[in-house]
Short mmCIF file of C-alpha atoms in Angstrom, two decimals:
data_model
loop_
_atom_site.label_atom_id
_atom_site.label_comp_id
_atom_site.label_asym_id
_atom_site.label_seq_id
_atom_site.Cartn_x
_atom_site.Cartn_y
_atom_site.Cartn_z
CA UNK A 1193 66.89 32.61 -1.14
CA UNK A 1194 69.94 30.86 -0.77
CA UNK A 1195 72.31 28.19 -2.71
CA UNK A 1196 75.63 27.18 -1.77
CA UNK A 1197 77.74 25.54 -4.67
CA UNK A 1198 80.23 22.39 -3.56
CA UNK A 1199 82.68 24.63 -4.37
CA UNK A 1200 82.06 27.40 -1.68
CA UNK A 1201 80.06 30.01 -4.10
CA UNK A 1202 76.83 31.23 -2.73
CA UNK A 1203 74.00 33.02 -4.76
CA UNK A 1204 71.74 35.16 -2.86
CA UNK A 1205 68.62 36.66 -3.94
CA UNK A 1206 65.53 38.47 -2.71
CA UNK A 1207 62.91 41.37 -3.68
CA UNK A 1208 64.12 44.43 -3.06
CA UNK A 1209 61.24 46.27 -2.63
CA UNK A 1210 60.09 44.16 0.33
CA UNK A 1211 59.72 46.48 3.27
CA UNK A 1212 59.94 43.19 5.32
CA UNK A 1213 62.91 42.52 4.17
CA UNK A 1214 65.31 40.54 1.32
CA UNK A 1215 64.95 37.41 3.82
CA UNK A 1216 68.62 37.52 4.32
CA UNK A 1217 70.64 37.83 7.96
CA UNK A 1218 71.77 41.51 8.64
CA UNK A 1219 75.70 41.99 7.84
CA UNK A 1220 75.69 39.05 5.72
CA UNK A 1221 78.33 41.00 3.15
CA UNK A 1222 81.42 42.78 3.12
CA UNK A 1223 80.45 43.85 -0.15
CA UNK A 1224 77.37 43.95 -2.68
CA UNK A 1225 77.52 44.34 -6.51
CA UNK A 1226 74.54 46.12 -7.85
CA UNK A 1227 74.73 47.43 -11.44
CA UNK A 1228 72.29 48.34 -13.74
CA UNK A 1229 69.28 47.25 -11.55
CA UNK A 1230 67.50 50.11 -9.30
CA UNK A 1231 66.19 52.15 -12.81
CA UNK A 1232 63.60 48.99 -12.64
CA UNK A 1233 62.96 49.68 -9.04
CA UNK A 1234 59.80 51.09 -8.18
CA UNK A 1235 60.50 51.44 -4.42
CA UNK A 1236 63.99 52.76 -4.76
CA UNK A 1237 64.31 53.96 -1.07
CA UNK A 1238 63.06 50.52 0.10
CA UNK A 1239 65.42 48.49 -1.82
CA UNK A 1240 68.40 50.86 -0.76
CA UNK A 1241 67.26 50.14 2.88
CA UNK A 1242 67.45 46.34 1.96
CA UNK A 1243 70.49 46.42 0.62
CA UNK A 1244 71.88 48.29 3.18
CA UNK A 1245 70.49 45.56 6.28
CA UNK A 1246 72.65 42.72 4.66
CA UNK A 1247 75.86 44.81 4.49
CA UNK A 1248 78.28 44.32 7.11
CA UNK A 1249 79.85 47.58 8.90
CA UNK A 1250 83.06 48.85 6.84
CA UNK A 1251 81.33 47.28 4.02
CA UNK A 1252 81.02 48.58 0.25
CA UNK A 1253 78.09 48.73 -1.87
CA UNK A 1254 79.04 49.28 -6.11
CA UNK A 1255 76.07 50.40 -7.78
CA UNK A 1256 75.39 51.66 -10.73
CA UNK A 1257 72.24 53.29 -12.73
CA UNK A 1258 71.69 55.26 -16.10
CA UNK A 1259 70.85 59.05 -15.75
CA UNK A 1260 70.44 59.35 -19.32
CA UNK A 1261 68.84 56.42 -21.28
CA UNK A 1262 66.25 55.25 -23.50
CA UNK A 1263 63.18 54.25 -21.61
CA UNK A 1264 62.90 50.37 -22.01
CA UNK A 1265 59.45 49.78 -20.25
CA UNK A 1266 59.92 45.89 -20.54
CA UNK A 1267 59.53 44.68 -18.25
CA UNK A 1268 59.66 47.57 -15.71
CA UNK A 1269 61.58 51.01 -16.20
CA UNK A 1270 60.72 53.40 -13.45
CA UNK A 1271 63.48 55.79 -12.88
CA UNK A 1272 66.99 57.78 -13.82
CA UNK A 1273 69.31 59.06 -11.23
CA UNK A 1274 71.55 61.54 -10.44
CA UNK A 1275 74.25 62.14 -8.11
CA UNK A 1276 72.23 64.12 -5.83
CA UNK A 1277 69.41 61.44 -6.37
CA UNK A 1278 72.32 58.58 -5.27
CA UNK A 1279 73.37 60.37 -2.57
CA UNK A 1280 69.03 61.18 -1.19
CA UNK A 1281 69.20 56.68 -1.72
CA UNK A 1282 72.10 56.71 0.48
CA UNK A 1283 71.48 59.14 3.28
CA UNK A 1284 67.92 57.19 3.49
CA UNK A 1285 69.46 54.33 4.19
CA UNK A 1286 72.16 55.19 6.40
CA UNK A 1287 75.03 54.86 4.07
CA UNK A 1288 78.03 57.36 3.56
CA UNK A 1289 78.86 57.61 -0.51
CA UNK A 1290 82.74 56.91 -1.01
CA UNK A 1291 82.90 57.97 -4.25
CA UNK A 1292 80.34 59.22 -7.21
CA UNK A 1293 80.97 59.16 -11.19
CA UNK A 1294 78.39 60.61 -13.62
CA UNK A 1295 79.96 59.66 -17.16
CA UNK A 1296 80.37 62.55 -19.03
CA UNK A 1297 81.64 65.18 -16.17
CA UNK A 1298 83.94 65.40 -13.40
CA UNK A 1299 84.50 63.15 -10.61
CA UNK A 1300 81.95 64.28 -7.86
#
């Protein structure tokens, strides 16, 4: 879906796990903010995918999920990634990785 504020702001959203799609036009985005969400995923590689269609070329994605964390179950909790894990979500999807951070180590 889509709503457009007076003052320019849009909101998108969508499923991510839709293999049809988030029902958004390809390279809508020059850049998507995605923290905390994909651990709730249970179709990581789809959503990736998804996210990926709206971005435009050049684009960014920032994304962030917990590799370590208490399992919340409510109301989904489905996986923890790694870098490697990140990267596998990336490659599916066609995307390069910039830059990766695991807390707690060195800069990959």
């Amino acid at each position: 879906g889509r709503h457009q504020y007076t003052y320019g702001t849009r909101h998108y959203w969508g499923d991510l796990e839709n293999p049809a799609g988030l029902g958004i036009e390809p390279d809508t985005f020059d850049l998507v903010v995605c923290p905390f969400i994909f651990q709730r995923v249970s179709q990581p590689f789809v959503a990736m995918k998804n996210l990926a269609f709206v971005l435009r070329s050049g684009g960014f994605i920032i994304w962030a999920a917990p590799m370590f964390e208490e399992s919340r179950g409510s109301p989904h909790d489905y996986f923890r990634f790694t870098p490697k894990g990140v990267r596998s979500l990336a490659h599916h999807a066609g995307l390069d990785v910039a830059k990766a951070f695991a807390p707690g180590s060195v800069s990959l």
